[in-house]
PDB file of C-alpha atoms in Angstrom:
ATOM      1  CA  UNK A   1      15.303 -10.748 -20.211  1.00 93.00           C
ATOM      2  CA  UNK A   2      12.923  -8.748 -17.888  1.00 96.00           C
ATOM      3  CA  UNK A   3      14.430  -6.594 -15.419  1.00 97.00           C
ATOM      4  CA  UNK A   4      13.539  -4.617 -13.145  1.00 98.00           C
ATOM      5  CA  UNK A   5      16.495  -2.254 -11.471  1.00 98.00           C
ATOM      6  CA  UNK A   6      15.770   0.338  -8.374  1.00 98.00           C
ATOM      7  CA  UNK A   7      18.283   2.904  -7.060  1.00 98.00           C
ATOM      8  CA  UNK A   8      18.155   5.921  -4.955  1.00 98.00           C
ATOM      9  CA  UNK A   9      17.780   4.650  -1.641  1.00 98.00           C
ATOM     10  CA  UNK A  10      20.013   4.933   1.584  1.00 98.00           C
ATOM     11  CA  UNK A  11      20.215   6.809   4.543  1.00 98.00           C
ATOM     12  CA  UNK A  12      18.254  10.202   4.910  1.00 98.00           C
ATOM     13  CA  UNK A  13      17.131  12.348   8.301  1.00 98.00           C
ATOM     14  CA  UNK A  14      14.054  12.619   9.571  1.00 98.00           C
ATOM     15  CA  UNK A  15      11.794  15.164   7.148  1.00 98.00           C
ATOM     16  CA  UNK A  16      14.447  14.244   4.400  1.00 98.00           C
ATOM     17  CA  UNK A  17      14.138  13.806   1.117  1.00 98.00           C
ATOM     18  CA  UNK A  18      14.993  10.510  -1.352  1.00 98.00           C
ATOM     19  CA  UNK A  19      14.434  10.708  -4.802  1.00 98.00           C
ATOM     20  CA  UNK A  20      13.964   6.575  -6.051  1.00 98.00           C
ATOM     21  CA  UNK A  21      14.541   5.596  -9.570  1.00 98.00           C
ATOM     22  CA  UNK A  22      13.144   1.989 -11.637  1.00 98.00           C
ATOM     23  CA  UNK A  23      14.905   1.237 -14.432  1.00 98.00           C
ATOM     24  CA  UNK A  24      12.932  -1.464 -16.618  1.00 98.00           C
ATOM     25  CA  UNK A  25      13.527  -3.373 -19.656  1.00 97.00           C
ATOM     26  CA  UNK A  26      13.002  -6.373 -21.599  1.00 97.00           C
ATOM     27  CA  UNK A  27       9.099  -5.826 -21.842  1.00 95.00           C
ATOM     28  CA  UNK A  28       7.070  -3.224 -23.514  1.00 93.00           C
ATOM     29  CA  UNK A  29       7.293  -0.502 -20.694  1.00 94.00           C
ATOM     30  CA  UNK A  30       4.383   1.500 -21.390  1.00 93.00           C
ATOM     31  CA  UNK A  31       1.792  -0.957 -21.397  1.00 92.00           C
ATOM     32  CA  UNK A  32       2.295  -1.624 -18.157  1.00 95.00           C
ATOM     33  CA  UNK A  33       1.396  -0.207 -14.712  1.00 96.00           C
ATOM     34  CA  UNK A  34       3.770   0.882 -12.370  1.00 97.00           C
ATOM     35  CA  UNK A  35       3.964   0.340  -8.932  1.00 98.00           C
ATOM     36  CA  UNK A  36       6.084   1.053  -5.691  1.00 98.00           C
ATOM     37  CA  UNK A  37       5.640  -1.265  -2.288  1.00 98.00           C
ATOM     38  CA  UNK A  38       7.591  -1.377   0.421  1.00 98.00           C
ATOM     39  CA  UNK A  39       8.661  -4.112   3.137  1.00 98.00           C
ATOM     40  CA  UNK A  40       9.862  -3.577   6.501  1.00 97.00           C
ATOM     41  CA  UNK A  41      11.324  -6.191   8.706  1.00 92.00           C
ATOM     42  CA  UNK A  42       8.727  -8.321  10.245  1.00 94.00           C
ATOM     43  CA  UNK A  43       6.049  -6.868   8.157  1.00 96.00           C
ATOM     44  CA  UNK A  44       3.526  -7.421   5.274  1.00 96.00           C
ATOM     45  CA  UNK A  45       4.889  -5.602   1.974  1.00 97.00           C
ATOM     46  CA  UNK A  46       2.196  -2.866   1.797  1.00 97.00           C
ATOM     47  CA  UNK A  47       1.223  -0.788  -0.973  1.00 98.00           C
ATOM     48  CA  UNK A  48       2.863   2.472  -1.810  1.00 98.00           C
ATOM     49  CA  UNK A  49       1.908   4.132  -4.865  1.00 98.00           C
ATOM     50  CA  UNK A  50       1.156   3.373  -8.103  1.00 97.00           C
ATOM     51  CA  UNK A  51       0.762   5.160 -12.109  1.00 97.00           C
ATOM     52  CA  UNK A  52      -1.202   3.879 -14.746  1.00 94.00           C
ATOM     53  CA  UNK A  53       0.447   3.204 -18.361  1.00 88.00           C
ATOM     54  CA  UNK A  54       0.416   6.401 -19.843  1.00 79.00           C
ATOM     55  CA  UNK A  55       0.452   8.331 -16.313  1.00 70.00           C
ATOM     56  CA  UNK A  56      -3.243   9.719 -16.740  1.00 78.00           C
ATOM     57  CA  UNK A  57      -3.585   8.428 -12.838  1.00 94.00           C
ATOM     58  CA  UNK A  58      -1.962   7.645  -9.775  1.00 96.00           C
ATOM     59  CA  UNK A  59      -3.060   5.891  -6.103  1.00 96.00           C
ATOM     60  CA  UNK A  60      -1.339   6.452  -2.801  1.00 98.00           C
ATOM     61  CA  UNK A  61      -1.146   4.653   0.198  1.00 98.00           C
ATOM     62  CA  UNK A  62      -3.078   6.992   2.988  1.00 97.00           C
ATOM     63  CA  UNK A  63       0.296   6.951   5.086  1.00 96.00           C
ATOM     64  CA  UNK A  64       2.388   8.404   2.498  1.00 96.00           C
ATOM     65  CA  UNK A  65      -0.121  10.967   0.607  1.00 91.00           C
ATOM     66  CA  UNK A  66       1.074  14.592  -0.176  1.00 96.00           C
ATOM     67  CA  UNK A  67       4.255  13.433   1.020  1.00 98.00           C
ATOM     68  CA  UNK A  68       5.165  10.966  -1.787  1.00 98.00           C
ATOM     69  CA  UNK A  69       5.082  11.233  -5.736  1.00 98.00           C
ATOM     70  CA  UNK A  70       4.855   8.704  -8.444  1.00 97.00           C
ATOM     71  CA  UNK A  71       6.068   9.521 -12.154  1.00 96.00           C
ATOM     72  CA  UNK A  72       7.029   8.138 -15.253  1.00 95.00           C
ATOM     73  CA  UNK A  73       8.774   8.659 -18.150  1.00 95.00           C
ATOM     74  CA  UNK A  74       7.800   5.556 -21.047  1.00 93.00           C
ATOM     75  CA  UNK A  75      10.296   7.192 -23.262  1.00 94.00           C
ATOM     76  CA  UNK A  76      13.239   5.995 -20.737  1.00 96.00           C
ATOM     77  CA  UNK A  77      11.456   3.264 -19.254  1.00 97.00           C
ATOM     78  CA  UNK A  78      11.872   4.259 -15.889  1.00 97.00           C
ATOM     79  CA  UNK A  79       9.375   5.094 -12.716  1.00 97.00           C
ATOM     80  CA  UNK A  80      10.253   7.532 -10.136  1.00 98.00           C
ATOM     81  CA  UNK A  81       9.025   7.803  -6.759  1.00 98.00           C
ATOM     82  CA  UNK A  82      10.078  11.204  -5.064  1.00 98.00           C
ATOM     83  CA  UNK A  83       9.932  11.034  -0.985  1.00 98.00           C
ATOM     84  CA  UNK A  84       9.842  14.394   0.569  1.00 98.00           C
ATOM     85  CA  UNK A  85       9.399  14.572   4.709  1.00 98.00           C
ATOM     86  CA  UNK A  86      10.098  11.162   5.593  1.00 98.00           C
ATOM     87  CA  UNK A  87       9.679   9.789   8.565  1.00 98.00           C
ATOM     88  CA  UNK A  88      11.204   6.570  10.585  1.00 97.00           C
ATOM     89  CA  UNK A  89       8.291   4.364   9.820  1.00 96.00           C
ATOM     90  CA  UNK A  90       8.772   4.908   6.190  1.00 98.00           C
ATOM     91  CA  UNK A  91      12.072   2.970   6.375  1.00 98.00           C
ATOM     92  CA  UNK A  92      11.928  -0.481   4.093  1.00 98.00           C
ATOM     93  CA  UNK A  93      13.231  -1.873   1.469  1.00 98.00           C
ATOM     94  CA  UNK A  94      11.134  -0.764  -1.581  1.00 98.00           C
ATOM     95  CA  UNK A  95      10.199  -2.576  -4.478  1.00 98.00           C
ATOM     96  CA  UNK A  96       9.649  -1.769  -8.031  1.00 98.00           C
ATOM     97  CA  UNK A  97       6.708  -3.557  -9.170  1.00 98.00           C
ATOM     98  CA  UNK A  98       4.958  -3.985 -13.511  1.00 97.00           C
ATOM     99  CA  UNK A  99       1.822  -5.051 -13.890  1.00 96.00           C
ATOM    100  CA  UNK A 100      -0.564  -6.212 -17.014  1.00 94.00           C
ATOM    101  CA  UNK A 101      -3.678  -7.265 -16.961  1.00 90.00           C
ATOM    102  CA  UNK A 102      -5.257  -8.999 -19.727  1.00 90.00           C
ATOM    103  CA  UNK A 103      -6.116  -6.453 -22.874  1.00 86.00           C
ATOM    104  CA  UNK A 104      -7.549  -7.587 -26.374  1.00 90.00           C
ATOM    105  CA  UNK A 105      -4.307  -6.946 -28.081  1.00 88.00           C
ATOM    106  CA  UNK A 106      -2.371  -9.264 -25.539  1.00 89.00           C
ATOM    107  CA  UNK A 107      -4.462 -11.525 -23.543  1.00 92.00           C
ATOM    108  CA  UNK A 108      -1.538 -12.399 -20.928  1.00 93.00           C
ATOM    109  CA  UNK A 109      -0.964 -11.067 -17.742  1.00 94.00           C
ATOM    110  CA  UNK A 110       2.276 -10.503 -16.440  1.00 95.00           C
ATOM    111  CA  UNK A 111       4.146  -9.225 -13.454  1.00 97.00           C
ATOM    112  CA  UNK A 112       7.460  -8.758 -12.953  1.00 97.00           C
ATOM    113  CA  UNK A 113       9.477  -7.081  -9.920  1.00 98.00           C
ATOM    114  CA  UNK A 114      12.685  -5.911  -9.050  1.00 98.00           C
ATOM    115  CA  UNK A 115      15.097  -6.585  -5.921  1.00 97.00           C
ATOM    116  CA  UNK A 116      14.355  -3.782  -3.992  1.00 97.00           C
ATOM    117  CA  UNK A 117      15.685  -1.026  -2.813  1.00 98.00           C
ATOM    118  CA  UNK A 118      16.851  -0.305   0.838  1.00 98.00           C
ATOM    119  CA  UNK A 119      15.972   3.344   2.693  1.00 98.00           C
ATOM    120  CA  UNK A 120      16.239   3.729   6.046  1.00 98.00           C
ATOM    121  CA  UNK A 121      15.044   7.255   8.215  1.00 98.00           C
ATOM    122  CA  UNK A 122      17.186   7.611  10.725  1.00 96.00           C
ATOM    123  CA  UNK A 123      18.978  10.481  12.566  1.00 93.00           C
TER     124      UNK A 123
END
């Protein structure tokens, strides 16, 4: 079955760093796009980042850009998202997110996410 796996968070400082992993399977990993959100307590989940399927482009939320990177590696089905001088407001839990939209070869769409992930910035 389709899953969906995220690890790396916890507790980290003020101007920290967290390295977060996705570990995906049970779908064809790299014809999908991968995302990051996030969702604080009392809050919308927002968009973090996101990488296309073969990692030719990546989006960032305004609030985390040059401080936040997005990678992937198809050949062990896993997405990375590499936080560097985090700050209090970045603390959420943060969700591993695979999209596809409909393509000639596979006119489905699917979506599939994973549990989350908590991180909290805190001194």
């Amino acid at each position: 079955q389709v899953r969906l796996v995220e690890s790396g968070g916890g507790l980290v400082q003020p101007g920290g760093s967290l390295r977060l992993s996705c570990a995906a399977s049970g779908f064809t990993f790299s014809r999908f796009g991968m995302s990051w959100y996030r969702q604080a307590p009392g809050k919308e989940r927002e968009f973090v980042a996101t990488i296309t399927s073969v990692g030719g482009y990546t989006n960032y939320a305004d609030s985390i850009k040059g401080r936040f990177t997005i990678t992937r590696d198809n050949a062990r089905n896993t997405v990375d998202l590499q936080m560097d001088s985090l700050k209090p407001e970045d603390t959420a839990v943060y969700l591993c997110n695979a999209y596809k939209p409909s393509h000639p070869s596979d006119l489905s769409e699917y979506e599939y996410w994973g549990q989350g992930t908590q991180v909290t910035v805190s001194s």
